[in-house]
PDB file of C-alpha atoms in Angstrom:
ATOM      1  CA  MET A 104      17.213  12.766 -39.264  1.00  0.00           C
ATOM      2  CA  ALA A 105      17.133   9.911 -36.771  1.00  0.00           C
ATOM      3  CA  ASN A 106      15.603   6.543 -37.573  1.00  0.00           C
ATOM      4  CA  SER A 107      12.790   7.120 -35.090  1.00  0.00           C
ATOM      5  CA  PRO A 108       9.696   5.152 -34.132  1.00  0.00           C
ATOM      6  CA  ALA A 109       6.341   6.613 -35.161  1.00  0.00           C
ATOM      7  CA  ILE A 110       5.409   7.654 -31.610  1.00  0.00           C
ATOM      8  CA  VAL A 111       7.992   9.240 -29.322  1.00  0.00           C
ATOM      9  CA  SER A 112       7.096  10.005 -25.711  1.00  0.00           C
ATOM     10  CA  LEU A 113       9.065  12.124 -23.211  1.00  0.00           C
ATOM     11  CA  GLY A 114       8.869  12.221 -19.421  1.00  0.00           C
ATOM     12  CA  GLU A 115       9.694  10.475 -16.162  1.00  0.00           C
ATOM     13  CA  PRO A 116       9.369   6.739 -15.522  1.00  0.00           C
ATOM     14  CA  LEU A 117       8.647   5.702 -11.940  1.00  0.00           C
ATOM     15  CA  ILE A 118       9.247   2.400 -10.247  1.00  0.00           C
ATOM     16  CA  GLU A 119       5.868   1.699  -8.703  1.00  0.00           C
ATOM     17  CA  PHE A 120       5.008   0.054  -5.394  1.00  0.00           C
ATOM     18  CA  ASN A 121       1.298  -0.733  -5.257  1.00  0.00           C
ATOM     19  CA  ARG A 122      -0.569  -1.735  -2.086  1.00  0.00           C
ATOM     20  CA  PRO A 123      -3.819  -3.532  -2.924  1.00  0.00           C
ATOM     21  CA  LYS A 124      -6.952  -2.284  -1.188  1.00  0.00           C
ATOM     22  CA  GLU A 125      -7.514  -5.629   0.490  1.00  0.00           C
ATOM     23  CA  GLY A 126      -3.855  -5.919   1.579  1.00  0.00           C
ATOM     24  CA  ASP A 127      -2.650  -6.039   5.190  1.00  0.00           C
ATOM     25  CA  GLY A 128      -0.289  -3.098   4.791  1.00  0.00           C
ATOM     26  CA  ARG A 129       2.791  -5.270   4.334  1.00  0.00           C
ATOM     27  CA  THR A 130       2.039  -6.424   0.810  1.00  0.00           C
ATOM     28  CA  TRP A 131       3.480  -4.109  -1.843  1.00  0.00           C
ATOM     29  CA  LEU A 132       3.516  -5.173  -5.481  1.00  0.00           C
ATOM     30  CA  GLN A 133       6.487  -3.806  -7.408  1.00  0.00           C
ATOM     31  CA  GLY A 134       5.598  -2.594 -10.859  1.00  0.00           C
ATOM     32  CA  PHE A 135       6.272   0.205 -13.300  1.00  0.00           C
ATOM     33  CA  GLY A 136       4.646   3.585 -13.755  1.00  0.00           C
ATOM     34  CA  GLY A 137       5.154   7.105 -14.985  1.00  0.00           C
ATOM     35  CA  ASP A 138       2.429   8.375 -17.276  1.00  0.00           C
ATOM     36  CA  SER A 139       4.530   9.087 -20.358  1.00  0.00           C
ATOM     37  CA  GLN A 140       6.207   5.669 -20.366  1.00  0.00           C
ATOM     38  CA  ASN A 141       2.827   4.028 -19.788  1.00  0.00           C
ATOM     39  CA  VAL A 142       1.654   5.740 -22.986  1.00  0.00           C
ATOM     40  CA  ALA A 143       4.619   4.357 -24.933  1.00  0.00           C
ATOM     41  CA  ILE A 144       3.925   0.826 -23.681  1.00  0.00           C
ATOM     42  CA  ALA A 145       0.197   1.115 -24.369  1.00  0.00           C
ATOM     43  CA  ALA A 146       0.928   2.225 -27.943  1.00  0.00           C
ATOM     44  CA  ALA A 147       3.442  -0.585 -28.441  1.00  0.00           C
ATOM     45  CA  ARG A 148       0.967  -3.190 -27.138  1.00  0.00           C
ATOM     46  CA  GLN A 149      -1.495  -2.025 -29.812  1.00  0.00           C
ATOM     47  CA  GLY A 150       1.107  -2.677 -32.494  1.00  0.00           C
ATOM     48  CA  ALA A 151       2.522   0.836 -32.999  1.00  0.00           C
ATOM     49  CA  SER A 152       6.231   1.571 -33.086  1.00  0.00           C
ATOM     50  CA  ALA A 153       6.997   3.598 -29.961  1.00  0.00           C
ATOM     51  CA  GLY A 154      10.075   5.065 -28.324  1.00  0.00           C
ATOM     52  CA  TYR A 155      10.847   6.850 -25.089  1.00  0.00           C
ATOM     53  CA  LEU A 156      13.048   9.763 -24.098  1.00  0.00           C
ATOM     54  CA  THR A 157      14.072  10.110 -20.458  1.00  0.00           C
ATOM     55  CA  SER A 158      16.937   9.769 -18.019  1.00  0.00           C
ATOM     56  CA  VAL A 159      17.177   6.979 -15.437  1.00  0.00           C
ATOM     57  CA  GLY A 160      19.675   6.261 -12.697  1.00  0.00           C
ATOM     58  CA  GLN A 161      22.618   3.882 -12.661  1.00  0.00           C
ATOM     59  CA  ASP A 162      20.603   1.711 -10.278  1.00  0.00           C
ATOM     60  CA  TRP A 163      18.597  -1.517 -10.288  1.00  0.00           C
ATOM     61  CA  MET A 164      15.495   0.525 -11.108  1.00  0.00           C
ATOM     62  CA  GLY A 165      17.054   1.974 -14.240  1.00  0.00           C
ATOM     63  CA  ASP A 166      18.161  -1.528 -15.230  1.00  0.00           C
ATOM     64  CA  ALA A 167      14.619  -2.804 -14.645  1.00  0.00           C
ATOM     65  CA  PHE A 168      13.135  -0.145 -16.918  1.00  0.00           C
ATOM     66  CA  LEU A 169      15.600  -0.863 -19.715  1.00  0.00           C
ATOM     67  CA  ASP A 170      14.708  -4.566 -19.449  1.00  0.00           C
ATOM     68  CA  LEU A 171      10.998  -3.700 -19.476  1.00  0.00           C
ATOM     69  CA  TRP A 172      11.242  -1.523 -22.588  1.00  0.00           C
ATOM     70  CA  LYS A 173      13.239  -4.197 -24.393  1.00  0.00           C
ATOM     71  CA  THR A 174      10.567  -6.780 -23.525  1.00  0.00           C
ATOM     72  CA  GLU A 175       7.753  -4.435 -24.573  1.00  0.00           C
ATOM     73  CA  GLY A 176       9.369  -3.436 -27.851  1.00  0.00           C
ATOM     74  CA  VAL A 177       9.675   0.220 -26.815  1.00  0.00           C
ATOM     75  CA  ASP A 178      12.776   1.794 -28.327  1.00  0.00           C
ATOM     76  CA  ALA A 179      15.048   3.071 -25.539  1.00  0.00           C
ATOM     77  CA  SER A 180      18.109   3.701 -27.688  1.00  0.00           C
ATOM     78  CA  ARG A 181      18.188   7.387 -26.729  1.00  0.00           C
ATOM     79  CA  VAL A 182      17.443   6.983 -23.009  1.00  0.00           C
ATOM     80  CA  MET A 183      20.144   8.593 -20.878  1.00  0.00           C
ATOM     81  CA  ARG A 184      21.568   7.267 -17.597  1.00  0.00           C
ATOM     82  CA  HIS A 185      22.555   9.777 -14.950  1.00  0.00           C
ATOM     83  CA  PRO A 186      25.807   8.922 -13.152  1.00  0.00           C
ATOM     84  CA  THR A 187      24.560   9.854  -9.646  1.00  0.00           C
ATOM     85  CA  ALA A 188      20.842  10.723  -9.589  1.00  0.00           C
ATOM     86  CA  PRO A 189      18.317   7.962  -8.846  1.00  0.00           C
ATOM     87  CA  THR A 190      15.334   6.698 -10.800  1.00  0.00           C
ATOM     88  CA  GLY A 191      12.066   8.042  -9.334  1.00  0.00           C
ATOM     89  CA  VAL A 192       9.698   5.957  -7.196  1.00  0.00           C
ATOM     90  CA  SER A 193       5.933   6.126  -6.635  1.00  0.00           C
ATOM     91  CA  PHE A 194       3.807   4.476  -3.951  1.00  0.00           C
ATOM     92  CA  VAL A 195       0.138   3.843  -4.726  1.00  0.00           C
ATOM     93  CA  THR A 196      -2.383   3.075  -1.974  1.00  0.00           C
ATOM     94  CA  HIS A 197      -6.031   2.210  -2.550  1.00  0.00           C
ATOM     95  CA  SER A 198      -9.193   2.920  -0.582  1.00  0.00           C
ATOM     96  CA  ASP A 199     -12.899   3.364  -1.222  1.00  0.00           C
ATOM     97  CA  ALA A 200     -12.094   6.978  -2.137  1.00  0.00           C
ATOM     98  CA  GLY A 201      -9.825   5.864  -4.992  1.00  0.00           C
ATOM     99  CA  HIS A 202      -6.059   5.695  -5.339  1.00  0.00           C
ATOM    100  CA  LYS A 203      -3.472   7.966  -3.726  1.00  0.00           C
ATOM    101  CA  PHE A 204       0.087   8.627  -4.882  1.00  0.00           C
ATOM    102  CA  ASP A 205       3.183   9.346  -2.793  1.00  0.00           C
ATOM    103  CA  TYR A 206       6.535   9.970  -4.462  1.00  0.00           C
ATOM    104  CA  LEU A 207      10.286   9.788  -4.017  1.00  0.00           C
ATOM    105  CA  ARG A 208      11.275  11.758  -7.116  1.00  0.00           C
ATOM    106  CA  LYS A 209      12.981  14.991  -6.029  1.00  0.00           C
ATOM    107  CA  ASN A 210      16.274  15.369  -7.932  1.00  0.00           C
ATOM    108  CA  SER A 211      15.584  12.173  -9.840  1.00  0.00           C
ATOM    109  CA  ALA A 212      17.526  11.504 -13.028  1.00  0.00           C
ATOM    110  CA  ALA A 213      14.552  12.550 -15.186  1.00  0.00           C
ATOM    111  CA  SER A 214      14.047  15.807 -13.276  1.00  0.00           C
ATOM    112  CA  LEU A 215      17.628  16.784 -14.171  1.00  0.00           C
ATOM    113  CA  MET A 216      17.071  16.539 -17.942  1.00  0.00           C
ATOM    114  CA  THR A 217      18.085  19.692 -19.822  1.00  0.00           C
ATOM    115  CA  PRO A 218      17.330  21.082 -23.297  1.00  0.00           C
ATOM    116  CA  GLU A 219      21.017  20.706 -24.188  1.00  0.00           C
ATOM    117  CA  THR A 220      20.822  16.917 -23.846  1.00  0.00           C
ATOM    118  CA  LEU A 221      17.504  16.569 -25.691  1.00  0.00           C
ATOM    119  CA  ALA A 222      17.517  14.211 -28.683  1.00  0.00           C
ATOM    120  CA  ALA A 223      15.712  16.708 -30.933  1.00  0.00           C
ATOM    121  CA  ASP A 224      16.572  14.716 -34.073  1.00  0.00           C
ATOM    122  CA  TYR A 225      14.819  11.659 -32.601  1.00  0.00           C
ATOM    123  CA  ILE A 226      11.652  13.690 -32.041  1.00  0.00           C
ATOM    124  CA  ALA A 227      11.882  15.199 -35.531  1.00  0.00           C
ATOM    125  CA  GLY A 228      11.847  11.715 -37.083  1.00  0.00           C
ATOM    126  CA  ALA A 229       8.578  10.676 -35.434  1.00  0.00           C
ATOM    127  CA  ARG A 230       4.977  11.162 -36.572  1.00  0.00           C
ATOM    128  CA  TYR A 231       3.607  11.865 -33.109  1.00  0.00           C
ATOM    129  CA  PHE A 232       5.378  13.359 -30.115  1.00  0.00           C
ATOM    130  CA  HIS A 233       3.694  12.888 -26.723  1.00  0.00           C
ATOM    131  CA  LEU A 234       4.262  14.591 -23.398  1.00  0.00           C
ATOM    132  CA  SER A 235       2.269  15.420 -20.280  1.00  0.00           C
ATOM    133  CA  ALA A 236       2.052  18.170 -17.717  1.00  0.00           C
ATOM    134  CA  ILE A 237       3.717  15.904 -15.162  1.00  0.00           C
ATOM    135  CA  GLY A 238       6.921  16.002 -17.179  1.00  0.00           C
ATOM    136  CA  GLN A 239       6.703  19.796 -17.068  1.00  0.00           C
ATOM    137  CA  ALA A 240       5.998  19.883 -13.337  1.00  0.00           C
ATOM    138  CA  ILE A 241       8.884  17.838 -11.949  1.00  0.00           C
ATOM    139  CA  SER A 242      11.493  20.617 -12.278  1.00  0.00           C
ATOM    140  CA  GLU A 243      12.300  23.826 -14.095  1.00  0.00           C
ATOM    141  CA  SER A 244      14.932  22.132 -16.254  1.00  0.00           C
ATOM    142  CA  ALA A 245      12.446  19.398 -17.184  1.00  0.00           C
ATOM    143  CA  ARG A 246       9.900  22.090 -18.096  1.00  0.00           C
ATOM    144  CA  LEU A 247      12.439  23.782 -20.366  1.00  0.00           C
ATOM    145  CA  THR A 248      13.282  20.397 -21.884  1.00  0.00           C
ATOM    146  CA  CYS A 249       9.605  19.767 -22.629  1.00  0.00           C
ATOM    147  CA  ALA A 250       9.342  23.206 -24.259  1.00  0.00           C
ATOM    148  CA  ALA A 251      12.381  22.466 -26.413  1.00  0.00           C
ATOM    149  CA  ALA A 252      10.867  19.113 -27.377  1.00  0.00           C
ATOM    150  CA  VAL A 253       7.577  20.705 -28.451  1.00  0.00           C
ATOM    151  CA  ALA A 254       9.515  23.288 -30.477  1.00  0.00           C
ATOM    152  CA  ALA A 255      11.538  20.522 -32.169  1.00  0.00           C
ATOM    153  CA  ALA A 256       8.363  18.611 -33.032  1.00  0.00           C
ATOM    154  CA  ARG A 257       6.588  21.651 -34.436  1.00  0.00           C
ATOM    155  CA  LYS A 258       9.621  22.683 -36.485  1.00  0.00           C
ATOM    156  CA  ALA A 259       9.714  19.198 -38.054  1.00  0.00           C
ATOM    157  CA  GLY A 260       5.954  18.998 -38.672  1.00  0.00           C
ATOM    158  CA  VAL A 261       5.523  16.247 -36.071  1.00  0.00           C
ATOM    159  CA  LYS A 262       2.073  16.208 -34.446  1.00  0.00           C
ATOM    160  CA  VAL A 263       2.179  17.057 -30.725  1.00  0.00           C
ATOM    161  CA  SER A 264      -0.006  15.021 -28.344  1.00  0.00           C
ATOM    162  CA  TYR A 265      -0.452  16.454 -24.845  1.00  0.00           C
ATOM    163  CA  ASP A 266      -2.017  15.118 -21.644  1.00  0.00           C
ATOM    164  CA  THR A 267      -2.932  17.765 -19.060  1.00  0.00           C
ATOM    165  CA  ASN A 268      -2.320  15.257 -16.222  1.00  0.00           C
ATOM    166  CA  LEU A 269      -2.475  17.437 -13.100  1.00  0.00           C
ATOM    167  CA  ARG A 270      -0.445  16.710  -9.949  1.00  0.00           C
ATOM    168  CA  LEU A 271      -0.832  19.579  -7.488  1.00  0.00           C
ATOM    169  CA  ARG A 272       1.863  18.112  -5.241  1.00  0.00           C
ATOM    170  CA  LEU A 273       4.343  19.069  -7.932  1.00  0.00           C
ATOM    171  CA  TRP A 274       3.290  22.666  -8.604  1.00  0.00           C
ATOM    172  CA  GLU A 275       0.754  25.359  -7.756  1.00  0.00           C
ATOM    173  CA  LEU A 276      -2.534  25.446  -9.646  1.00  0.00           C
ATOM    174  CA  ASP A 277      -1.912  28.920 -11.100  1.00  0.00           C
ATOM    175  CA  GLN A 278       1.445  27.900 -12.535  1.00  0.00           C
ATOM    176  CA  ALA A 279       0.022  24.616 -13.803  1.00  0.00           C
ATOM    177  CA  ARG A 280      -2.826  26.436 -15.534  1.00  0.00           C
ATOM    178  CA  GLN A 281      -0.466  28.913 -17.185  1.00  0.00           C
ATOM    179  CA  VAL A 282       1.949  26.265 -18.496  1.00  0.00           C
ATOM    180  CA  ILE A 283      -0.786  23.835 -19.534  1.00  0.00           C
ATOM    181  CA  ASP A 284      -2.803  26.457 -21.414  1.00  0.00           C
ATOM    182  CA  ALA A 285       0.325  27.626 -23.240  1.00  0.00           C
ATOM    183  CA  THR A 286       1.151  24.041 -24.232  1.00  0.00           C
ATOM    184  CA  ILE A 287      -2.413  23.294 -25.369  1.00  0.00           C
ATOM    185  CA  ALA A 288      -2.034  26.240 -27.764  1.00  0.00           C
ATOM    186  CA  GLN A 289       0.929  24.439 -29.377  1.00  0.00           C
ATOM    187  CA  CYS A 290      -0.463  20.913 -29.515  1.00  0.00           C
ATOM    188  CA  ASP A 291      -2.352  19.050 -32.243  1.00  0.00           C
ATOM    189  CA  ILE A 292      -4.104  16.566 -29.943  1.00  0.00           C
ATOM    190  CA  ALA A 293      -5.206  17.614 -26.458  1.00  0.00           C
ATOM    191  CA  LEU A 294      -5.863  14.706 -24.081  1.00  0.00           C
ATOM    192  CA  PRO A 295      -7.345  16.222 -20.907  1.00  0.00           C
ATOM    193  CA  SER A 296      -9.297  14.297 -18.297  1.00  0.00           C
ATOM    194  CA  LEU A 297     -12.523  15.643 -16.884  1.00  0.00           C
ATOM    195  CA  ASP A 298     -11.531  15.948 -13.217  1.00  0.00           C
ATOM    196  CA  ASP A 299      -8.202  17.651 -13.982  1.00  0.00           C
ATOM    197  CA  SER A 300      -9.852  19.980 -16.471  1.00  0.00           C
ATOM    198  CA  GLN A 301     -12.518  21.024 -14.009  1.00  0.00           C
ATOM    199  CA  GLN A 302      -9.790  22.159 -11.616  1.00  0.00           C
ATOM    200  CA  LEU A 303      -7.738  23.806 -14.362  1.00  0.00           C
ATOM    201  CA  THR A 304     -10.540  25.677 -16.113  1.00  0.00           C
ATOM    202  CA  GLY A 305     -13.127  26.212 -13.382  1.00  0.00           C
ATOM    203  CA  LEU A 306     -15.690  24.763 -15.786  1.00  0.00           C
ATOM    204  CA  THR A 307     -17.782  21.680 -15.071  1.00  0.00           C
ATOM    205  CA  ALA A 308     -19.601  20.684 -18.286  1.00  0.00           C
ATOM    206  CA  PRO A 309     -17.613  18.488 -20.722  1.00  0.00           C
ATOM    207  CA  ASP A 310     -18.731  20.531 -23.740  1.00  0.00           C
ATOM    208  CA  SER A 311     -17.609  23.760 -22.082  1.00  0.00           C
ATOM    209  CA  ILE A 312     -14.208  22.254 -21.309  1.00  0.00           C
ATOM    210  CA  ALA A 313     -13.862  21.054 -24.911  1.00  0.00           C
ATOM    211  CA  ASP A 314     -14.782  24.561 -26.125  1.00  0.00           C
ATOM    212  CA  TYR A 315     -12.164  26.066 -23.816  1.00  0.00           C
ATOM    213  CA  TYR A 316      -9.327  23.902 -25.140  1.00  0.00           C
ATOM    214  CA  LEU A 317     -10.444  24.272 -28.755  1.00  0.00           C
ATOM    215  CA  GLY A 318     -10.465  28.014 -28.158  1.00  0.00           C
ATOM    216  CA  LEU A 319      -6.836  27.906 -27.036  1.00  0.00           C
ATOM    217  CA  GLY A 320      -5.923  26.453 -30.422  1.00  0.00           C
ATOM    218  CA  ALA A 321      -5.958  22.661 -30.115  1.00  0.00           C
ATOM    219  CA  PRO A 322      -7.442  21.268 -33.366  1.00  0.00           C
ATOM    220  CA  LEU A 323      -8.574  18.010 -31.702  1.00  0.00           C
ATOM    221  CA  VAL A 324      -9.671  17.484 -28.093  1.00  0.00           C
ATOM    222  CA  ALA A 325     -10.214  13.995 -26.674  1.00  0.00           C
ATOM    223  CA  LEU A 326     -11.712  14.561 -23.227  1.00  0.00           C
ATOM    224  CA  LYS A 327     -11.446  11.482 -21.024  1.00  0.00           C
ATOM    225  CA  MET A 328     -14.440  11.123 -18.701  1.00  0.00           C
ATOM    226  CA  GLY A 329     -13.728   7.831 -16.929  1.00  0.00           C
ATOM    227  CA  ALA A 330     -16.907   5.809 -16.439  1.00  0.00           C
ATOM    228  CA  GLU A 331     -18.735   8.256 -18.735  1.00  0.00           C
ATOM    229  CA  GLY A 332     -16.567   7.439 -21.766  1.00  0.00           C
ATOM    230  CA  SER A 333     -14.989  10.220 -23.800  1.00  0.00           C
ATOM    231  CA  LEU A 334     -15.849  13.321 -25.793  1.00  0.00           C
ATOM    232  CA  ILE A 335     -14.130  13.873 -29.139  1.00  0.00           C
ATOM    233  CA  ALA A 336     -14.314  17.483 -30.304  1.00  0.00           C
ATOM    234  CA  THR A 337     -13.056  19.612 -33.183  1.00  0.00           C
ATOM    235  CA  LYS A 338     -14.183  23.055 -34.296  1.00  0.00           C
ATOM    236  CA  ASP A 339     -16.705  21.450 -36.664  1.00  0.00           C
ATOM    237  CA  ARG A 340     -18.104  18.448 -34.824  1.00  0.00           C
ATOM    238  CA  ARG A 341     -18.141  16.491 -31.598  1.00  0.00           C
ATOM    239  CA  THR A 342     -19.031  12.955 -30.562  1.00  0.00           C
ATOM    240  CA  ARG A 343     -19.773  11.356 -27.212  1.00  0.00           C
ATOM    241  CA  VAL A 344     -18.114   7.946 -27.243  1.00  0.00           C
ATOM    242  CA  PRO A 345     -19.789   5.579 -24.747  1.00  0.00           C
ATOM    243  CA  PRO A 346     -17.809   3.787 -22.030  1.00  0.00           C
ATOM    244  CA  PHE A 347     -17.062   0.084 -21.941  1.00  0.00           C
ATOM    245  CA  LYS A 348     -18.339  -1.409 -18.676  1.00  0.00           C
ATOM    246  CA  VAL A 349     -15.969  -3.492 -16.532  1.00  0.00           C
ATOM    247  CA  GLU A 350     -15.422  -4.318 -12.853  1.00  0.00           C
ATOM    248  CA  ALA A 351     -12.636  -1.808 -12.157  1.00  0.00           C
ATOM    249  CA  VAL A 352     -10.128  -2.376  -9.352  1.00  0.00           C
ATOM    250  CA  ASP A 353      -7.368   0.144 -10.180  1.00  0.00           C
ATOM    251  CA  ALA A 354      -7.618   3.059 -12.598  1.00  0.00           C
ATOM    252  CA  THR A 355      -3.974   4.121 -12.152  1.00  0.00           C
ATOM    253  CA  GLY A 356      -3.007   3.723 -15.818  1.00  0.00           C
ATOM    254  CA  ALA A 357      -6.385   4.133 -17.516  1.00  0.00           C
ATOM    255  CA  GLY A 358      -5.838   7.613 -18.921  1.00  0.00           C
ATOM    256  CA  ASP A 359      -2.362   6.698 -20.165  1.00  0.00           C
ATOM    257  CA  THR A 360      -3.716   3.549 -21.799  1.00  0.00           C
ATOM    258  CA  PHE A 361      -6.345   5.671 -23.554  1.00  0.00           C
ATOM    259  CA  ASP A 362      -3.632   8.046 -24.820  1.00  0.00           C
ATOM    260  CA  GLY A 363      -1.380   5.307 -26.179  1.00  0.00           C
ATOM    261  CA  ALA A 364      -4.231   3.337 -27.750  1.00  0.00           C
ATOM    262  CA  PHE A 365      -5.755   6.493 -29.270  1.00  0.00           C
ATOM    263  CA  LEU A 366      -2.447   7.524 -30.871  1.00  0.00           C
ATOM    264  CA  ALA A 367      -1.800   3.988 -32.115  1.00  0.00           C
ATOM    265  CA  ARG A 368      -5.187   3.855 -33.834  1.00  0.00           C
ATOM    266  CA  LEU A 369      -4.821   7.345 -35.348  1.00  0.00           C
ATOM    267  CA  LEU A 370      -1.470   6.192 -36.675  1.00  0.00           C
ATOM    268  CA  ALA A 371      -3.178   3.129 -38.181  1.00  0.00           C
ATOM    269  CA  GLY A 372      -5.588   5.399 -40.064  1.00  0.00           C
ATOM    270  CA  ASP A 373      -8.670   5.406 -37.823  1.00  0.00           C
ATOM    271  CA  THR A 374     -10.824   8.526 -37.563  1.00  0.00           C
ATOM    272  CA  PRO A 375     -10.725  10.174 -34.098  1.00  0.00           C
ATOM    273  CA  ASP A 376     -14.192   8.777 -33.245  1.00  0.00           C
ATOM    274  CA  VAL A 377     -13.219   5.217 -34.162  1.00  0.00           C
ATOM    275  CA  ALA A 378      -9.867   5.559 -32.399  1.00  0.00           C
ATOM    276  CA  ALA A 379     -11.636   6.809 -29.256  1.00  0.00           C
ATOM    277  CA  ARG A 380     -14.030   3.855 -29.253  1.00  0.00           C
ATOM    278  CA  TYR A 381     -11.022   1.522 -29.323  1.00  0.00           C
ATOM    279  CA  ALA A 382      -9.173   3.590 -26.693  1.00  0.00           C
ATOM    280  CA  ASN A 383     -12.191   3.587 -24.349  1.00  0.00           C
ATOM    281  CA  VAL A 384     -12.211  -0.214 -24.393  1.00  0.00           C
ATOM    282  CA  ALA A 385      -8.435  -0.433 -23.902  1.00  0.00           C
ATOM    283  CA  ALA A 386      -8.600   2.003 -20.962  1.00  0.00           C
ATOM    284  CA  ALA A 387     -11.475   0.109 -19.358  1.00  0.00           C
ATOM    285  CA  LEU A 388      -9.653  -3.223 -19.633  1.00  0.00           C
ATOM    286  CA  SER A 389      -6.572  -1.649 -18.019  1.00  0.00           C
ATOM    287  CA  THR A 390      -8.565  -1.004 -14.819  1.00  0.00           C
ATOM    288  CA  THR A 391      -9.283  -4.685 -14.194  1.00  0.00           C
ATOM    289  CA  GLY A 392      -5.871  -5.369 -12.609  1.00  0.00           C
ATOM    290  CA  TYR A 393      -3.476  -3.609 -10.249  1.00  0.00           C
ATOM    291  CA  GLY A 394      -0.631  -1.395 -11.420  1.00  0.00           C
ATOM    292  CA  ALA A 395      -0.128   0.982 -14.295  1.00  0.00           C
ATOM    293  CA  VAL A 396       1.596  -1.334 -16.794  1.00  0.00           C
ATOM    294  CA  THR A 397       0.698  -4.977 -16.120  1.00  0.00           C
ATOM    295  CA  PRO A 398      -3.040  -4.661 -16.945  1.00  0.00           C
ATOM    296  CA  ILE A 399      -2.568  -2.622 -20.147  1.00  0.00           C
ATOM    297  CA  PRO A 400      -4.251  -4.860 -22.746  1.00  0.00           C
ATOM    298  CA  ARG A 401      -2.791  -5.975 -26.046  1.00  0.00           C
ATOM    299  CA  ALA A 402      -4.563  -5.441 -29.337  1.00  0.00           C
ATOM    300  CA  ASP A 403      -6.113  -8.919 -29.524  1.00  0.00           C
ATOM    301  CA  ALA A 404      -7.824  -8.460 -26.144  1.00  0.00           C
ATOM    302  CA  VAL A 405      -9.146  -5.023 -27.120  1.00  0.00           C
ATOM    303  CA  LEU A 406     -10.436  -6.278 -30.476  1.00  0.00           C
ATOM    304  CA  ALA A 407     -12.177  -9.216 -28.783  1.00  0.00           C
ATOM    305  CA  ALA A 408     -13.834  -6.874 -26.271  1.00  0.00           C
ATOM    306  CA  LEU A 409     -14.872  -4.481 -29.021  1.00  0.00           C
ATOM    307  CA  LYS A 410     -16.973  -7.250 -30.568  1.00  0.00           C
ATOM    308  CA  THR A 411     -19.028  -7.353 -27.353  1.00  0.00           C
ATOM    309  CA  ALA A 412     -19.246  -3.570 -26.893  1.00  0.00           C
TER     310      ALA A 412
END
């Protein structure tokens, strides 16, 4: 079995170009995104050992990600580099209505991942394996790779963490619902967000959504509700965890920060309720700056904020 970090995440990293709301249209801040890699970085910044599985291009963007992961302490020893396909790109624009994503990711290196090239032994050596619906949506081969990864985790007794992150530009709602529900049934920790879940389930009330995902077979549901905090639910009990109030400017990476912080604290031995309280604060702090990665807080900042919560 591979010498793996405790948390292994799989998906597509995206070079991010972010246009601030108050910008003149010519100012684009280059950063890093991609929900699954954000989770790995968020976990690492809380002190957990984290690694990432993906494929990037033989381009400056792939080089930039490898440099980033080295700086962040995220293990990239099993990241592949595609000889011809590019690294994906996202553009984020901001308005009073929120943030909007546009992508250049078709036939990206990550979308060409296949089950045959999956580092199943690396997953099997972890304690938590994390993926999201975006990784499943980018291509059929990526979806099959995600399925093989979940199977490898389950076979090895590795807990599967799953974010239902919904991007309807990538697939139809009916297909998304079918794949997401089937994956929820195989996960140990479901990490849906309220707005996505309302579209996916047709339900509106947080408790009803939690019941739905528990009913599919997820033992633990951590429903992210943005400014309303989070709802932690199991078959036996549930807790509303209050939000941490901040002046938010960009919520691009908030859900991913919650995921990574939540897993890091579970790994450290926290109960789900305590881990969610920490993750709420980490997610809130991540909205106080632009970009998905740069504002993700480190443990000392979260712990300091927790004292004021």
